[in-house]
Tab-separated table of C-alpha atoms and ligand atoms in Angstrom:
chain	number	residue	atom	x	y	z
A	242	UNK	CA	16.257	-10.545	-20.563
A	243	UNK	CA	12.543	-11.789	-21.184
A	244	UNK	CA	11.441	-10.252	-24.853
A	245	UNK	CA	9.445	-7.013	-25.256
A	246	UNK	CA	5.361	-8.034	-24.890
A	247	UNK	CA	2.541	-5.986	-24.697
A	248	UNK	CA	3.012	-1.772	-24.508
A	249	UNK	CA	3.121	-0.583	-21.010
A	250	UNK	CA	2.161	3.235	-21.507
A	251	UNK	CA	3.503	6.134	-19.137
A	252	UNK	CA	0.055	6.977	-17.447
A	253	UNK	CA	-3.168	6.036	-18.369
A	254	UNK	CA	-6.950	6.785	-16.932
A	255	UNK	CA	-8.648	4.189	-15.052
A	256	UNK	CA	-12.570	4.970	-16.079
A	257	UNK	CA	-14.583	1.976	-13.891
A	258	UNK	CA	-17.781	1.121	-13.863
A	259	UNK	CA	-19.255	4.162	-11.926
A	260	UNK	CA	-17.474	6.393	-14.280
A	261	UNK	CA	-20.179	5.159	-17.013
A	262	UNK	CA	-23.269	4.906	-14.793
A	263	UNK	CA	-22.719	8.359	-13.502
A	264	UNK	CA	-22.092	9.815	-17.385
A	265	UNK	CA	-25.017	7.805	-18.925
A	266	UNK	CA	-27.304	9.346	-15.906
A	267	UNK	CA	-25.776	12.286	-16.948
A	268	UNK	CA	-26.617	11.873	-20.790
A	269	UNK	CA	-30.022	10.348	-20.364
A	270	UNK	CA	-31.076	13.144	-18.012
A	271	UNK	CA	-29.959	15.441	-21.017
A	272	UNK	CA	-27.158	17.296	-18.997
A	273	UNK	CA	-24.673	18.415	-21.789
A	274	UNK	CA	-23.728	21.480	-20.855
A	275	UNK	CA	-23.065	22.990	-17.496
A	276	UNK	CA	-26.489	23.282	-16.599
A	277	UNK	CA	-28.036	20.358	-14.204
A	278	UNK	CA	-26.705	18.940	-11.023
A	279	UNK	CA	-23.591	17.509	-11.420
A	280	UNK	CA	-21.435	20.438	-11.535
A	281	UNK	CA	-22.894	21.608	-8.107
A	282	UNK	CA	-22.084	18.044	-6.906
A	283	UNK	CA	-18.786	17.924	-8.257
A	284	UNK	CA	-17.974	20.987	-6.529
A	285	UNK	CA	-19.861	20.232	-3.739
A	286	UNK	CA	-17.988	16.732	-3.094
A	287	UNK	CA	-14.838	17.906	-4.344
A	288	UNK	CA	-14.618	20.826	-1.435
A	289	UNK	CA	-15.718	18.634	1.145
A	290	UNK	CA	-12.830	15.819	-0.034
A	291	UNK	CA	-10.165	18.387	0.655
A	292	UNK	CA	-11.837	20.027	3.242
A	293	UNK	CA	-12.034	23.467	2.067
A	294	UNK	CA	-14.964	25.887	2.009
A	295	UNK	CA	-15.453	26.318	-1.591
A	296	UNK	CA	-14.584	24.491	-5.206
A	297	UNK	CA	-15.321	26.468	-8.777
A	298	UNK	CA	-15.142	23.653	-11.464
A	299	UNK	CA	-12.640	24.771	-14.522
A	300	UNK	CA	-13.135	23.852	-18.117
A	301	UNK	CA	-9.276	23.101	-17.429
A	302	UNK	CA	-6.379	23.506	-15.037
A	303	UNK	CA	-4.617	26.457	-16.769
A	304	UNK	CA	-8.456	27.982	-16.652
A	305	UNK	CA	-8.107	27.535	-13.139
A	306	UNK	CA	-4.746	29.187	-12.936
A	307	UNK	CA	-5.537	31.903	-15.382
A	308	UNK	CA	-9.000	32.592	-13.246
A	309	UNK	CA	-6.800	32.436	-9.950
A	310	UNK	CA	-4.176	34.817	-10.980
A	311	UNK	CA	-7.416	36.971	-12.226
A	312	UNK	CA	-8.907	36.880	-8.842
A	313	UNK	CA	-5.334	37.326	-6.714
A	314	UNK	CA	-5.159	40.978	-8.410
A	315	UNK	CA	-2.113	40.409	-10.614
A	316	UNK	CA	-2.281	43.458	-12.941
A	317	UNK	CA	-0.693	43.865	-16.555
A	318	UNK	CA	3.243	44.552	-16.236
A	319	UNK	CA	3.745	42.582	-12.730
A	320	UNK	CA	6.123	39.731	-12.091
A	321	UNK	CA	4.929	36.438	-10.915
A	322	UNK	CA	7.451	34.249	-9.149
A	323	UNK	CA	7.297	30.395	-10.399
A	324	UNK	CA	9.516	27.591	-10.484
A	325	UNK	CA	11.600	26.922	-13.491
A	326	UNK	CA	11.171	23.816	-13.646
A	327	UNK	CA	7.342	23.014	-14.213
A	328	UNK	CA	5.124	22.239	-17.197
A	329	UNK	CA	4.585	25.886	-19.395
A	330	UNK	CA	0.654	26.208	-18.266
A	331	UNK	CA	1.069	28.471	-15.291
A	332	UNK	CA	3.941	30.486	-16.958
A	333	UNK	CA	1.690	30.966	-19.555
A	334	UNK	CA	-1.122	31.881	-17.583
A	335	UNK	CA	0.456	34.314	-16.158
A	336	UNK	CA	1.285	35.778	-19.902
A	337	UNK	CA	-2.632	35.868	-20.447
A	338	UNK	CA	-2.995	38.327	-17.737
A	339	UNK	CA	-0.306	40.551	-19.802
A	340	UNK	CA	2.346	40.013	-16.400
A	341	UNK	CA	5.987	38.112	-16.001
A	342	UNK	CA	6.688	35.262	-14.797
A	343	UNK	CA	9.940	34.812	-12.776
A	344	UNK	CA	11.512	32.131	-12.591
A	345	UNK	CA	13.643	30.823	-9.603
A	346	UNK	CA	15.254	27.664	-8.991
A	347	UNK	CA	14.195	24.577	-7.622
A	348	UNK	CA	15.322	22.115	-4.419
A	349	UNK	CA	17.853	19.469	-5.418
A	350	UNK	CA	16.352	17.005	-2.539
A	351	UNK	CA	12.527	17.324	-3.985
A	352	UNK	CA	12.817	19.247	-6.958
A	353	UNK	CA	10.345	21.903	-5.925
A	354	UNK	CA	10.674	26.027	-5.241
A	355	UNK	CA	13.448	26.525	-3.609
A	356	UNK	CA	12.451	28.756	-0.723
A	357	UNK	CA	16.099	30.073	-0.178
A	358	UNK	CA	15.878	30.938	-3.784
A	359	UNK	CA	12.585	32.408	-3.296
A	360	UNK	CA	14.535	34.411	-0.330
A	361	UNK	CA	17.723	35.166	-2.116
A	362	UNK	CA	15.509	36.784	-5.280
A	363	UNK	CA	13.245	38.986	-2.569
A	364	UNK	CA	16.298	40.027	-0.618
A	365	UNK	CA	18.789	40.299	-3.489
A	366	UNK	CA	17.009	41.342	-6.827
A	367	UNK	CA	14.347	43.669	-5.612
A	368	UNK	CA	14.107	46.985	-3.726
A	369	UNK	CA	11.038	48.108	-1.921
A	370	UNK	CA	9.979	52.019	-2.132
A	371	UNK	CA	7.251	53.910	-1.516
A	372	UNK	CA	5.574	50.432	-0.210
A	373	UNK	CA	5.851	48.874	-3.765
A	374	UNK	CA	8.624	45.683	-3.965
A	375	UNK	CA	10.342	45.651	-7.567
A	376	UNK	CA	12.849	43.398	-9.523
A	377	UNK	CA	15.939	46.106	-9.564
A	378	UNK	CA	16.616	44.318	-13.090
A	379	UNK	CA	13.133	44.719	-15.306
A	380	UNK	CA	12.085	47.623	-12.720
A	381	UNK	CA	9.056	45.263	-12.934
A	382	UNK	CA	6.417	45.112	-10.010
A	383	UNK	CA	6.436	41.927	-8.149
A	384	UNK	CA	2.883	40.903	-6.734
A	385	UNK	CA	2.764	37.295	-6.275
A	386	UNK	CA	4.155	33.881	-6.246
A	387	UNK	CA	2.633	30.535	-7.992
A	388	UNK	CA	4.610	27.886	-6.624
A	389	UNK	CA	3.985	24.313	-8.470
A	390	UNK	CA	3.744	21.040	-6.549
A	391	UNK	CA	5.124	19.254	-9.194
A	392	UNK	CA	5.004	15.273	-9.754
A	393	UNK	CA	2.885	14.315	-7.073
A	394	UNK	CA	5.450	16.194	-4.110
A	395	UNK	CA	4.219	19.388	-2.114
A	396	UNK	CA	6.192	22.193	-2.235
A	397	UNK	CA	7.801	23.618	1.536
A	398	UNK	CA	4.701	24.996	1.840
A	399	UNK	CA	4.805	26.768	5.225
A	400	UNK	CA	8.267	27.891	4.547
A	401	UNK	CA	7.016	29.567	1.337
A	402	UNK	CA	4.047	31.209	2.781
A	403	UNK	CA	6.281	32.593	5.864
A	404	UNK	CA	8.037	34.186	3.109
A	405	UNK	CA	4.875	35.445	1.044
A	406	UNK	CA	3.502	36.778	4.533
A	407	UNK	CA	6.544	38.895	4.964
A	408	UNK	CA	6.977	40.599	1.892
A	409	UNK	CA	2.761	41.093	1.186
A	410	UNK	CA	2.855	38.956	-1.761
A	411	UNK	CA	0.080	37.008	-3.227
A	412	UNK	CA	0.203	33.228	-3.241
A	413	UNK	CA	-1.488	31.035	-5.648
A	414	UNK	CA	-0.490	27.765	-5.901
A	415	UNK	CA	-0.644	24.937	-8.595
A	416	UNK	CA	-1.523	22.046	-6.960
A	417	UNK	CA	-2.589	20.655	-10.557
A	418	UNK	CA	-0.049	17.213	-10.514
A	419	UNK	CA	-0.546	16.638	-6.930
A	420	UNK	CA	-3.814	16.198	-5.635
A	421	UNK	CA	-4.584	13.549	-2.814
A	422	UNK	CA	-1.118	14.561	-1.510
A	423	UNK	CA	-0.427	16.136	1.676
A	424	UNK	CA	1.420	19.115	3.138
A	425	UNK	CA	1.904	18.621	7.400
A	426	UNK	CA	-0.468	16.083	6.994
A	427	UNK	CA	-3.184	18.233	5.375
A	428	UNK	CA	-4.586	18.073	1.595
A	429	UNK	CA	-3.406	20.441	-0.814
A	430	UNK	CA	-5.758	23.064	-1.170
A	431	UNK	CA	-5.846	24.035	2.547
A	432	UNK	CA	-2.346	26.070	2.823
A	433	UNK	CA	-3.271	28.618	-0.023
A	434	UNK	CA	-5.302	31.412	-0.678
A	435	UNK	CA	-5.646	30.408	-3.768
A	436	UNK	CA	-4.923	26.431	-5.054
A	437	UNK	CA	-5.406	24.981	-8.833
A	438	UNK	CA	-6.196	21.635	-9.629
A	439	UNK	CA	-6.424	19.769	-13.042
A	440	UNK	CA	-8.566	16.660	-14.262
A	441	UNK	CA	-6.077	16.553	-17.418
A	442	UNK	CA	-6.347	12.975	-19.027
A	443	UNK	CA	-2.755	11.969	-17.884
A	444	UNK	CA	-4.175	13.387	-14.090
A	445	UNK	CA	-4.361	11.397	-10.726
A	446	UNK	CA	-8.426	11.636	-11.154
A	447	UNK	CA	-9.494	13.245	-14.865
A	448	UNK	CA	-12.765	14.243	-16.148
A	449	UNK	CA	-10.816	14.118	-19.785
A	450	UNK	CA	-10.242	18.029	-19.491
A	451	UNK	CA	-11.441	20.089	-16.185
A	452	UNK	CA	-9.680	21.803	-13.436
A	453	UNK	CA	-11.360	23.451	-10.039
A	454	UNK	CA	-10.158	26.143	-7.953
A	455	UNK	CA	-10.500	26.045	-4.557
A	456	UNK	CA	-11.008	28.956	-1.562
A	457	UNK	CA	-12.118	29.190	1.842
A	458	UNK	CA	-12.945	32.614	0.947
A	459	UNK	CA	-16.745	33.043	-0.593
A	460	UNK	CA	-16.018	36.410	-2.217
A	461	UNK	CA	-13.067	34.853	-4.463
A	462	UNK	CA	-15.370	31.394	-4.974
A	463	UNK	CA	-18.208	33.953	-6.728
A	464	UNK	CA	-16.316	35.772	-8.222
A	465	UNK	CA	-14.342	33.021	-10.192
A	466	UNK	CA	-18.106	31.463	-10.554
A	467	UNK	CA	-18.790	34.675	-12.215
A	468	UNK	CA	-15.414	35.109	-14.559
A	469	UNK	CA	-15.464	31.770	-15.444
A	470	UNK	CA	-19.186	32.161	-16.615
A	471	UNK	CA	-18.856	35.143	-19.233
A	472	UNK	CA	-19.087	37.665	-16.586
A	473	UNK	CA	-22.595	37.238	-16.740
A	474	UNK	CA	-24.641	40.079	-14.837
A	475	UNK	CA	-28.339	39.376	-15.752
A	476	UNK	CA	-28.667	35.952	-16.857
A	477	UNK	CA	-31.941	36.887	-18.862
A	478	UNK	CA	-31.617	40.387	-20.223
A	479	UNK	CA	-27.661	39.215	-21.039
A	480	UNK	CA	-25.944	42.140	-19.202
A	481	UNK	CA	-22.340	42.153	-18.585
A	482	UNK	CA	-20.121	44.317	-16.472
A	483	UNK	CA	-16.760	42.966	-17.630
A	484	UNK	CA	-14.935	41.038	-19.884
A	485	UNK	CA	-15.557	37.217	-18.772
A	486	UNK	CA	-14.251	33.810	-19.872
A	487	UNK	CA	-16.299	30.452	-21.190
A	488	UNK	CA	-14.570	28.263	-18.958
A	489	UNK	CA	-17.093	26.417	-16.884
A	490	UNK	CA	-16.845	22.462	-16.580
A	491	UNK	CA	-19.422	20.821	-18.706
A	492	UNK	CA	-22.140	18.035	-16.831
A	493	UNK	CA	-20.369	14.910	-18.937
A	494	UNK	CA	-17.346	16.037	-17.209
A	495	UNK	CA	-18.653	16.498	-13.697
A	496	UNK	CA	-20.260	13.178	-13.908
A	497	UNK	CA	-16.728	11.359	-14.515
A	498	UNK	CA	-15.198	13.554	-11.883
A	499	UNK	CA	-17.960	12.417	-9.512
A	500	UNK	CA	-16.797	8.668	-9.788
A	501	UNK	CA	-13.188	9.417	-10.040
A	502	UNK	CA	-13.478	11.755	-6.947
A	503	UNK	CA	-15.254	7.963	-5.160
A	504	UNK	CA	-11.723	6.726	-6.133
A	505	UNK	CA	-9.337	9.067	-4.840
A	506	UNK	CA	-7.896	7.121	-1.676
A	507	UNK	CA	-7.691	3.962	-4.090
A	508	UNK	CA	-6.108	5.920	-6.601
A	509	UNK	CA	-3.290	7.537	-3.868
A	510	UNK	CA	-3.035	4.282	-2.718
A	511	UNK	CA	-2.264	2.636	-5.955
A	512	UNK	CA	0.705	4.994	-7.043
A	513	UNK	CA	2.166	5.055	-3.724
A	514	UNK	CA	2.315	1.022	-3.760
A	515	UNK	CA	3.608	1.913	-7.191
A	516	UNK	CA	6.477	3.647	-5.855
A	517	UNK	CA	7.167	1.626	-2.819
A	518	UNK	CA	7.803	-1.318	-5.703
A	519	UNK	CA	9.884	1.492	-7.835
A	520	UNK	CA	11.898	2.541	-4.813
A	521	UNK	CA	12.490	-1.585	-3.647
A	522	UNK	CA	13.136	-3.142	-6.815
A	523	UNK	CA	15.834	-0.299	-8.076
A	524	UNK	CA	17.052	0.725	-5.307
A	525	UNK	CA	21.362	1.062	-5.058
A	526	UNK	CA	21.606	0.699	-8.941
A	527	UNK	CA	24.716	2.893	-9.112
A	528	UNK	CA	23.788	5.887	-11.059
A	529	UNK	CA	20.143	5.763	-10.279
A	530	UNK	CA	18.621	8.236	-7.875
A	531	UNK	CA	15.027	7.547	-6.372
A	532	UNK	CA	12.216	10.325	-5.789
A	533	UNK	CA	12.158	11.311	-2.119
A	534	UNK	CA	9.621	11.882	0.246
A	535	UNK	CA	10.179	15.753	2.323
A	536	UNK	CA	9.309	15.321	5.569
A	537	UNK	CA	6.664	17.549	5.623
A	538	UNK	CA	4.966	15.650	2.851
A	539	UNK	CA	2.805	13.085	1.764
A	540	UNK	CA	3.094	12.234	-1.788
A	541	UNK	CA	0.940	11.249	-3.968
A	542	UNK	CA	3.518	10.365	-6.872
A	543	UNK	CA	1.440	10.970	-9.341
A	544	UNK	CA	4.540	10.644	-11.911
A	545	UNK	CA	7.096	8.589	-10.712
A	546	UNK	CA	10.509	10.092	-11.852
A	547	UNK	CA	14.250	8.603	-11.328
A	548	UNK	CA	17.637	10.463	-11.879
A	549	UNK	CA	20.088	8.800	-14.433
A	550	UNK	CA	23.009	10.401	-13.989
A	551	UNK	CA	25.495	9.426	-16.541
A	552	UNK	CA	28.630	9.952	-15.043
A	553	UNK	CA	28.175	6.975	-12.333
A	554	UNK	CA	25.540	4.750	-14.787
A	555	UNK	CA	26.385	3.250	-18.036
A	556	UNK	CA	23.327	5.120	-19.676
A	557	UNK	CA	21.466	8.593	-19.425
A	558	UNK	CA	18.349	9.452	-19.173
A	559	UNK	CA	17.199	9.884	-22.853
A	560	UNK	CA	18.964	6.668	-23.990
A	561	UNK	CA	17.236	4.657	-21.520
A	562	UNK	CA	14.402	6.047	-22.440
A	563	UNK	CA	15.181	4.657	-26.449
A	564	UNK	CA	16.031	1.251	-25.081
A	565	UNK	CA	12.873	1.105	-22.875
A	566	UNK	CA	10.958	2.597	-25.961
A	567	UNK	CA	12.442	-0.928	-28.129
A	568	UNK	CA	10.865	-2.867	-25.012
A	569	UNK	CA	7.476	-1.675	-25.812
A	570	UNK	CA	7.862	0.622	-22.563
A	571	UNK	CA	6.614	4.267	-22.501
A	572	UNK	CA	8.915	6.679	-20.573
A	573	UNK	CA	9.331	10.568	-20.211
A	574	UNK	CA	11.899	13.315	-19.199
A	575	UNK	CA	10.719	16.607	-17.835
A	576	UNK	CA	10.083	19.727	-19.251
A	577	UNK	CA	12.579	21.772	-20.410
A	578	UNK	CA	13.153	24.470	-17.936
A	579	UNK	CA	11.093	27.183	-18.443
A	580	UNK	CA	14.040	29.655	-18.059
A	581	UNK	CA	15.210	27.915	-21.179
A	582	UNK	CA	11.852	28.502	-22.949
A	583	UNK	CA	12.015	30.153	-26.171
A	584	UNK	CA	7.940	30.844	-25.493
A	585	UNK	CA	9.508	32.482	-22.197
A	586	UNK	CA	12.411	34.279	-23.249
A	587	UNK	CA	11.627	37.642	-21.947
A	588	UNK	CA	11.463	37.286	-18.756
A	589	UNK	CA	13.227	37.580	-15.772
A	590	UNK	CA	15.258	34.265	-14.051
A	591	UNK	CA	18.142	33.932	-11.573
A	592	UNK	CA	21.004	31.133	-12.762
A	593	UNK	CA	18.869	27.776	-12.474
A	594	UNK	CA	21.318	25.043	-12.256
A	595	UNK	CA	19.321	22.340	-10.488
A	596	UNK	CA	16.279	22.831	-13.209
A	597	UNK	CA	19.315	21.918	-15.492
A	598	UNK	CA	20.559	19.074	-13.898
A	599	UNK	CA	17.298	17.592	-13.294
A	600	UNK	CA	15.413	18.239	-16.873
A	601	UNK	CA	18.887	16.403	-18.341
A	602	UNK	CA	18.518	13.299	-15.305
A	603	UNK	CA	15.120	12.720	-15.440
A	604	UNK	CA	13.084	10.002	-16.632
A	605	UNK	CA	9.203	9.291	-15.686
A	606	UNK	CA	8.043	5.663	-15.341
A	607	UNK	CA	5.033	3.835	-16.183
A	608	UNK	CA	2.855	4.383	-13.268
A	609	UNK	CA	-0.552	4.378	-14.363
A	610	UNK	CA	-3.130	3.598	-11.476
A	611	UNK	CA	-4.100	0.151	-13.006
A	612	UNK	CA	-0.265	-0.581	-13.521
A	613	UNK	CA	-0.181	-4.308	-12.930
A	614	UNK	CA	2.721	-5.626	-10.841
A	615	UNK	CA	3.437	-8.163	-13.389
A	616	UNK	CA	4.211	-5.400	-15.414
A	617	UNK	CA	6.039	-3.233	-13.431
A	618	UNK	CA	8.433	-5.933	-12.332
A	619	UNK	CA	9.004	-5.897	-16.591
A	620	UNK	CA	9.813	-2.133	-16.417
A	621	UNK	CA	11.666	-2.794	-13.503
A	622	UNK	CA	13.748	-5.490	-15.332
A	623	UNK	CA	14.239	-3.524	-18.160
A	624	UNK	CA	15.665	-0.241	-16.507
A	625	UNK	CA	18.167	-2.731	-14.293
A	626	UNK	CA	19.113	-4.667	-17.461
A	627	UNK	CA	20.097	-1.229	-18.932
A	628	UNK	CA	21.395	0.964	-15.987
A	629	UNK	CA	23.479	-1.617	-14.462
A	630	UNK	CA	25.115	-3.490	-17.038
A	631	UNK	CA	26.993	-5.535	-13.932
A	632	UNK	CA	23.930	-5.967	-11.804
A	633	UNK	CA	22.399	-9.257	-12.526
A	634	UNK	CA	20.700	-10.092	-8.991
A	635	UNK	CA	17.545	-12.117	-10.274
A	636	UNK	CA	14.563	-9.928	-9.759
A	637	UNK	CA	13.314	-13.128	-7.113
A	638	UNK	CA	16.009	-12.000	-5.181
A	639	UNK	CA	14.551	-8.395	-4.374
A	640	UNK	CA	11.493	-9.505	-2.520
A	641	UNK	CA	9.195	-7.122	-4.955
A	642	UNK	CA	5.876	-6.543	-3.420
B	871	LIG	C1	2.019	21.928	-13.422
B	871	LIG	C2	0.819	22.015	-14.315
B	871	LIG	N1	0.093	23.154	-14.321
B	871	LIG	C3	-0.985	23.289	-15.100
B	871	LIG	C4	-1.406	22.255	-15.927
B	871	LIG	C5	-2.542	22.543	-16.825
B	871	LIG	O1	-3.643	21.740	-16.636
B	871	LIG	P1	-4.633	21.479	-17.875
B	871	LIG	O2	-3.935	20.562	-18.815
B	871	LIG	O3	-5.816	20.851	-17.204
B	871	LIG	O4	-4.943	22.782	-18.481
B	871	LIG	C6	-0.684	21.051	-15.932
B	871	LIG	C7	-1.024	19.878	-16.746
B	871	LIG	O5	-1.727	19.618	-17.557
B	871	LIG	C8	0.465	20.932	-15.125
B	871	LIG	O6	1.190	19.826	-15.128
């Protein structure tokens, strides 16, 4: 085994030379806050990418969800459906809008909403009368679900909006870790009402912190331009109708998404080489299960995530991650379940085994967009060295792209 060299992190930005021509225009023209015309652009650019009919930049992507769940209706004291497992920003969103999240488990095949589960909950755990649906546990209202496309992977999209469509619910969807991916061969951002992005640092494209929502419908793109900008009624004699929120997108950041948004196919293209290498150079390691692809989607593996399941490999997941962490390599598990959270622990979840299995398998891989191969066949190396103790094919042998 080659020694440890230089730190290969978990997921980095890749800021090019666009990024700083488009910021110092930016700067020079004096655009610091959100006045000026790269918001518009961003927007603008960013609707037309995904082919939707409107995009309202975020200061960030739980502004975006927190806006969208404003905008869907969700009222104080109803339950919001979401997977368990998923970072805590749309769970807590939900809390800022004084409702519940729910949370149901996810898919073993591509760790996403399980719509059966979705199903069982609806058809099991709630009662419909007098044309309102309720959880017969909490006695709670339940308006709407927020499933999360989480690590790059759609969601079962069209199976989950069938499901929405019968029962009246609202859908908004967290498309925050998976844009450039595709659902039926469309972007994100087309199948909901409702769909929340994020330009997080760690994010496929980043404007250091932003987030957009996107709509077809005009009414719900004004109003979350008018939430997101204090609620303002009359911009000069400073009249507001209702309580708003400061969470526009400054210029700075518009100007970085601008050039990141340029680099969007390069970027998709870039992790899903990334994977393709993942998925060839550890693939039958006993013990080691590889992300799949549904086949309704197009991923955009924004996080590339194995399985280490301990039982057939001689290490787990967080051990591996120690002995990859002595190697100068940066790895991650997931979240904790959220129906685990102690930030969460009021609210309503059905038994979430698979969210359990998977937060205590997982492990995310370097897969930053300027990854270099020479590096990743080093990660690679490393996680074979440690998951398969009797695997010692040379790495020449696995005809690594
Ligand atoms: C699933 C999910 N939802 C929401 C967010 C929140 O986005 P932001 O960090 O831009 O607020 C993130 C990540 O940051 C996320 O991973």
């Amino acid at each position: 085994m080659p020694r440890a060299t230089g730190f290969i992190p978990l997921c980095i930005p890749n800021i090019g030379v666009t990024e700083r021509a488009y910021v110092q225009e930016c700067l020079e023209a004096g655009w610091v806050s959100s006045a000026g015309p790269f918001v518009e652009r961003f927007e603008r650019e960013f609707a037309e990418t995904l082919g939707v009919s409107h995009a309202v930049a975020m200061a960030s992507g739980t502004a975006a969800l927190h806006t969208a769940l404003l905008l869907a209706g969700v009222q104080p004291g109803d339950e919001v459906i979401l997977p368990s497992l998923s970072f805590i920003a749309p769970a807590n969103a939900v809390r800022y809008v004084r409702a519940w999240p729910t949370f149901l488990d996810v898919d073993p095949h591509y760790w996403q909403l399980d719509p059966a589960e979705l199903r069982a909950f609806l058809r099991d755990d709630c009662t419909r009368s007098g044309g309102v649906l309720r959880n017969r546990r909490t006695g709670r209202r339940v308006v709407a679900v927020l499933p999360v496309d989480i690590l790059g992977h759609p969601c079962d999209l069209p199976a989950i909006n069938k499901i929405v469509e019968e029962y009246g619910l609202a859908l908004v969807e967290d498309a925050t870790e998976s844009l450039g991916a595709l659902c039926g061969g469309r972007p994100l951002g087309q199948r909901s009402r409702l769909t929340c992005f994020s330009f997080n640092g760690n994010k496929l494209m980043t404007t250091g912190s932003g987030g957009m929502v996107v709509t077809d419908d005009p009414q719900l793109a004004r109003r979350a331009r008018y939430l997101s900008t204090q609620a303002k009624d009359d911009a000069l004699e400073f009249v507001h109708q209702e309580i708003g929120y400061n969470y526009r997108l400054t210029s700075v950041q518009a100007a970085l998404g601008c050039a990141q948004l340029e680099r969007l196919e390069a970027f998709v293209a870039a992790k899903r080489r990334i994977a393709a290498r993942y998925a060839e150079g550890l693939r039958e390691l006993p013990g080691i299960h590889l992300m799949k692809e549904a086949p309704w989607a197009t991923a955009c593996y924004w996080m590339y995530t194995i399985l280490v399941d301990p039982e057939r490999c001689p290490t787990d997941s967080r051990s591996l991650l120690q002995e990859l962490a002595a190697r100068n390599i940066e790895t991650r598990p997931l979240w904790q379940p959220l129906h685990r959270s102690p930030a969460h622990h009021q609210s309503f979840a059905r038994a979430c085994p698979v969210a359990d299995r998977l937060n205590r398998l997982a492990l995310s891989l370097p897969c930053s967009t300027g990854l270099t191969e020479e590096d990743q066949r080093r990660v690679i190396a490393a996680v074979r060295h440690e998951s398969a103790a009797h695997d010692r094919r040379p790495l020449d042998s696995l005809h690594l792209r």
